[in-house]
Amino acid sequence: FETLVAHHGSPFALARHYRRLEQGAQVVGLAIPDLSLLRGACQEVLSTNCDQAPRARLRITVAEASGGPVTTVTAVAIEPAAESVRVVFSPYCRNPRSALAGVKATSYAENSLALGEARTRGADEAILANTDGFLCEGTTSNVFLVRSGTILTPPLSSGCLPGVTRGLVLELAQEAGLAALEEDLPCEALAEAEEAFLTSATRGVQAIRCADGQDLSASPGEVTRRLQEALEDLRGRNVDP
């Protein structure tokens, strides 16, 4: 499945989400409709359900049924994401060698358990390490930190999801002349960072204000703000980058 955001009835980065849907479907052996058909379905669902909504969450799901693959599209109006969040580390881990590593599959029970456990601890998101002990991702987000002015994020080899917003942020950082690296990071690097943020389709670029009880010195920090502004500018000038 894919989750993406629509602004005033226009899905953002649909072609990128489609490519990831296509890659995931290939892994599990599902056929998906072509992009033009799916784009039309998204527009119809948005106009029917969220015609006046400034922001909406679209979900595209492909599942196997007795007659073959079935694709469903749903849309619901959503409020803007909070400016910043508290995160804690989950006791659960990602396996980078799993057959579904990097695939956005509907088997999300583990994510739900991790998020529920985090909320009982007063946090908004759970951060997972991988089985190698490195920082990996959130339950519904990718994670970034800033150290000595350099943007750092776990590589895809960590087992994290190849987030569409993650990819856009790395590109926007390069365009802005900001140093950005993908590298294996110890979990403690998050709480020690100068600033940190999450990315996802519905979050955009969302600052982390507290990691495992440790307040970050800047939330949102200068780099986070620059990337928030760059992403917002991109949405305004190119709905399908």
Phi, psi and omega in degrees: 000163177227141173241129178219167183250146176241139178245118181051044174087003181246114178297137181263132176058040183298320182298322178293317177296323179297318180298320178291321176301317180297316179296317179294320180296324178296321180298317184263002174078038178248147173265144179236157179291161181287164188299319183297320178294317181293322178298317178297320179296319179298315180296321180293316180295319179295315182293331180280320189255331188224040188301323183258003185280130176292330178224139177218151175257123176260138174232126178249122182235132175244125182223152178278133175232176184299329181265005182120183182297140178238131179250130177237147177232128177234157179215142178215141177292142180226157175274161174301148179292152176299151182296323182213162183221161171259138178232153173225156177281136180277152173285350180268158184233156171267141176257106182294348179258009176295149177297336181254014177301128179080003179256132179273086184258160185282356177281078187254018182299319180297319177298317180296319178296317180296317180293319178299319179295320179296320182292329175294341178261012176081018181253164181260339182210148176258136176254133182249138167276171171258177184291350174269358177090009180260157174303137183237287186191176171269177181291328179224033186202160167262157185238139178231153171222162180239126180226121182053039177081357181259134178276129181233141177211148179300145177285163178298334178294348177287344184102001180287160178289138175284075186300139178296314179293324175305311181297318179296319181296319177298321178292318180294324177298316179298317180297328181274000181076022179267136177289127180221129183230146170258119180204155176295132185233136173293149184300325182293345179297333183294309181290339181269357185290154175292320174207160180207158180205161175252154173228144171192172181301314184275334178280328192070232173251112188239121184293145170262123180261340182209130180236115181052042178085356180258116178290134177279149187293332180225124180206107351282145179276179184299316181294317178301315180297319179298320180286325174300314181294321180294320179292319179296321178295319178299316179301325182287334184250346182209103184286342182223067185293000000 
